[in-house]
């Protein structure tokens, strides 16, 4: 069984037992969270879509860790104009383990 969930402005296809890094959510490490924005649920050949969400469907997950991704380096330059700009960015994430999908 798998599900398509929406969190942090992005959509993810998840299955039970999967680890996933999503946009940071305020939850303690080890706590169980419920993701209720389920867009689709599928099992084998059957697929159930929501308009826009599947009613009554939830995904339960456990927070494994909170962290930051690797640094992304941004370098802007205009040739022959003596302009150079360096910038870096590290995005926060929450790593979760999908426990169960309830349709």
PDB file of C-alpha atoms in Angstrom:
ATOM      1  CA  UNK A   1       0.000   0.000   0.000  1.00  0.00           C
ATOM      2  CA  UNK A   2       1.236   3.480  -0.825  1.00  0.00           C
ATOM      3  CA  UNK A   3      -0.024   7.026  -0.503  1.00  0.00           C
ATOM      4  CA  UNK A   4       0.683  10.443  -1.979  1.00  0.00           C
ATOM      5  CA  UNK A   5       0.899  13.057   0.770  1.00  0.00           C
ATOM      6  CA  UNK A   6       1.324  16.809   0.727  1.00  0.00           C
ATOM      7  CA  UNK A   7       3.515  18.558   3.291  1.00  0.00           C
ATOM      8  CA  UNK A   8       5.662  21.664   3.174  1.00  0.00           C
ATOM      9  CA  UNK A   9       4.310  22.650  -0.243  1.00  0.00           C
ATOM     10  CA  UNK A  10       5.614  19.432  -1.827  1.00  0.00           C
ATOM     11  CA  UNK A  11       4.096  16.058  -2.684  1.00  0.00           C
ATOM     12  CA  UNK A  12       5.676  12.727  -1.743  1.00  0.00           C
ATOM     13  CA  UNK A  13       4.833   9.122  -2.617  1.00  0.00           C
ATOM     14  CA  UNK A  14       5.278   7.095   0.590  1.00  0.00           C
ATOM     15  CA  UNK A  15       4.956   3.486   1.707  1.00  0.00           C
ATOM     16  CA  UNK A  16       5.106   1.884   5.155  1.00  0.00           C
ATOM     17  CA  UNK A  17       8.648   1.425   6.481  1.00  0.00           C
ATOM     18  CA  UNK A  18      10.126   4.197   4.320  1.00  0.00           C
ATOM     19  CA  UNK A  19      12.432   6.970   5.587  1.00  0.00           C
ATOM     20  CA  UNK A  20      11.833  10.424   4.171  1.00  0.00           C
ATOM     21  CA  UNK A  21      13.293  13.924   4.563  1.00  0.00           C
ATOM     22  CA  UNK A  22      10.605  16.602   4.462  1.00  0.00           C
ATOM     23  CA  UNK A  23      10.475  20.327   5.146  1.00  0.00           C
ATOM     24  CA  UNK A  24      10.950  21.081   8.827  1.00  0.00           C
ATOM     25  CA  UNK A  25       7.927  20.631  11.068  1.00  0.00           C
ATOM     26  CA  UNK A  26       7.821  21.521  14.783  1.00  0.00           C
ATOM     27  CA  UNK A  27       7.908  18.082  16.461  1.00  0.00           C
ATOM     28  CA  UNK A  28      10.173  16.417  19.000  1.00  0.00           C
ATOM     29  CA  UNK A  29      12.489  13.570  18.017  1.00  0.00           C
ATOM     30  CA  UNK A  30      10.780  10.247  18.750  1.00  0.00           C
ATOM     31  CA  UNK A  31       7.254  11.657  18.693  1.00  0.00           C
ATOM     32  CA  UNK A  32       4.548  10.273  16.425  1.00  0.00           C
ATOM     33  CA  UNK A  33       2.889  12.639  13.964  1.00  0.00           C
ATOM     34  CA  UNK A  34      -0.185  12.289  11.771  1.00  0.00           C
ATOM     35  CA  UNK A  35      -0.143  13.561   8.207  1.00  0.00           C
ATOM     36  CA  UNK A  36      -3.747  14.082   7.121  1.00  0.00           C
ATOM     37  CA  UNK A  37      -3.261  15.758   3.746  1.00  0.00           C
ATOM     38  CA  UNK A  38      -3.471  12.568   1.672  1.00  0.00           C
ATOM     39  CA  UNK A  39      -4.019  13.174  -2.046  1.00  0.00           C
ATOM     40  CA  UNK A  40      -4.189   9.544  -3.225  1.00  0.00           C
ATOM     41  CA  UNK A  41      -4.075   6.021  -1.824  1.00  0.00           C
ATOM     42  CA  UNK A  42      -3.173   2.953  -3.865  1.00  0.00           C
ATOM     43  CA  UNK A  43      -2.850  -0.768  -3.347  1.00  0.00           C
ATOM     44  CA  UNK A  44      -1.975  -3.034  -6.259  1.00  0.00           C
ATOM     45  CA  UNK A  45      -4.158  -2.115  -9.223  1.00  0.00           C
ATOM     46  CA  UNK A  46      -6.683  -0.034  -7.252  1.00  0.00           C
ATOM     47  CA  UNK A  47      -6.029   3.680  -6.832  1.00  0.00           C
ATOM     48  CA  UNK A  48      -8.251   6.101  -4.922  1.00  0.00           C
ATOM     49  CA  UNK A  49      -7.955   9.823  -5.671  1.00  0.00           C
ATOM     50  CA  UNK A  50      -9.304  12.633  -3.536  1.00  0.00           C
ATOM     51  CA  UNK A  51     -10.911  15.883  -4.616  1.00  0.00           C
ATOM     52  CA  UNK A  52      -8.527  17.336  -3.442  1.00  0.00           C
ATOM     53  CA  UNK A  53      -7.994  15.113  -0.350  1.00  0.00           C
ATOM     54  CA  UNK A  54      -9.020  11.519   0.356  1.00  0.00           C
ATOM     55  CA  UNK A  55     -11.556  11.681   3.173  1.00  0.00           C
ATOM     56  CA  UNK A  56     -10.637   9.706   6.286  1.00  0.00           C
ATOM     57  CA  UNK A  57      -7.144   8.806   5.065  1.00  0.00           C
ATOM     58  CA  UNK A  58      -4.159   9.431   7.341  1.00  0.00           C
ATOM     59  CA  UNK A  59      -0.482   8.559   7.420  1.00  0.00           C
ATOM     60  CA  UNK A  60       1.210   7.950  10.771  1.00  0.00           C
ATOM     61  CA  UNK A  61       4.948   8.643  11.021  1.00  0.00           C
ATOM     62  CA  UNK A  62       7.669   8.858  13.675  1.00  0.00           C
ATOM     63  CA  UNK A  63      10.159  11.729  13.762  1.00  0.00           C
ATOM     64  CA  UNK A  64      13.693  10.285  13.542  1.00  0.00           C
ATOM     65  CA  UNK A  65      15.766  13.473  13.476  1.00  0.00           C
ATOM     66  CA  UNK A  66      15.857  17.198  12.852  1.00  0.00           C
ATOM     67  CA  UNK A  67      18.750  18.574  10.826  1.00  0.00           C
ATOM     68  CA  UNK A  68      20.067  20.730   8.036  1.00  0.00           C
ATOM     69  CA  UNK A  69      20.919  19.781   4.455  1.00  0.00           C
ATOM     70  CA  UNK A  70      24.337  20.360   2.911  1.00  0.00           C
ATOM     71  CA  UNK A  71      25.212  23.929   2.036  1.00  0.00           C
ATOM     72  CA  UNK A  72      24.152  25.166  -1.393  1.00  0.00           C
ATOM     73  CA  UNK A  73      26.616  27.737  -2.717  1.00  0.00           C
ATOM     74  CA  UNK A  74      25.260  30.600  -4.798  1.00  0.00           C
ATOM     75  CA  UNK A  75      27.760  32.564  -6.877  1.00  0.00           C
ATOM     76  CA  UNK A  76      26.722  35.497  -9.044  1.00  0.00           C
ATOM     77  CA  UNK A  77      29.117  37.290 -11.357  1.00  0.00           C
ATOM     78  CA  UNK A  78      28.941  39.879 -14.096  1.00  0.00           C
ATOM     79  CA  UNK A  79      31.883  39.604 -16.405  1.00  0.00           C
ATOM     80  CA  UNK A  80      34.004  42.685 -16.988  1.00  0.00           C
ATOM     81  CA  UNK A  81      31.993  44.669 -14.377  1.00  0.00           C
ATOM     82  CA  UNK A  82      33.983  43.742 -11.249  1.00  0.00           C
ATOM     83  CA  UNK A  83      30.862  42.308  -9.590  1.00  0.00           C
ATOM     84  CA  UNK A  84      30.962  39.078  -7.629  1.00  0.00           C
ATOM     85  CA  UNK A  85      28.538  37.940  -4.959  1.00  0.00           C
ATOM     86  CA  UNK A  86      28.845  34.790  -2.868  1.00  0.00           C
ATOM     87  CA  UNK A  87      26.041  33.424  -0.754  1.00  0.00           C
ATOM     88  CA  UNK A  88      25.276  30.126   0.972  1.00  0.00           C
ATOM     89  CA  UNK A  89      22.087  28.467   2.192  1.00  0.00           C
ATOM     90  CA  UNK A  90      21.307  25.432   4.361  1.00  0.00           C
ATOM     91  CA  UNK A  91      17.702  24.247   4.407  1.00  0.00           C
ATOM     92  CA  UNK A  92      16.251  22.708   7.582  1.00  0.00           C
ATOM     93  CA  UNK A  93      14.629  19.273   7.352  1.00  0.00           C
ATOM     94  CA  UNK A  94      12.786  16.710   9.433  1.00  0.00           C
ATOM     95  CA  UNK A  95      13.519  13.025   8.806  1.00  0.00           C
ATOM     96  CA  UNK A  96      10.512  10.769   9.371  1.00  0.00           C
ATOM     97  CA  UNK A  97       9.789   7.029   9.274  1.00  0.00           C
ATOM     98  CA  UNK A  98       6.409   6.064   7.822  1.00  0.00           C
ATOM     99  CA  UNK A  99       4.683   3.660  10.235  1.00  0.00           C
ATOM    100  CA  UNK A 100       1.262   3.047   8.708  1.00  0.00           C
ATOM    101  CA  UNK A 101      -1.164   4.212   6.062  1.00  0.00           C
ATOM    102  CA  UNK A 102      -4.879   4.199   6.898  1.00  0.00           C
ATOM    103  CA  UNK A 103      -7.307   4.646   4.033  1.00  0.00           C
TER     104      UNK A 103
END
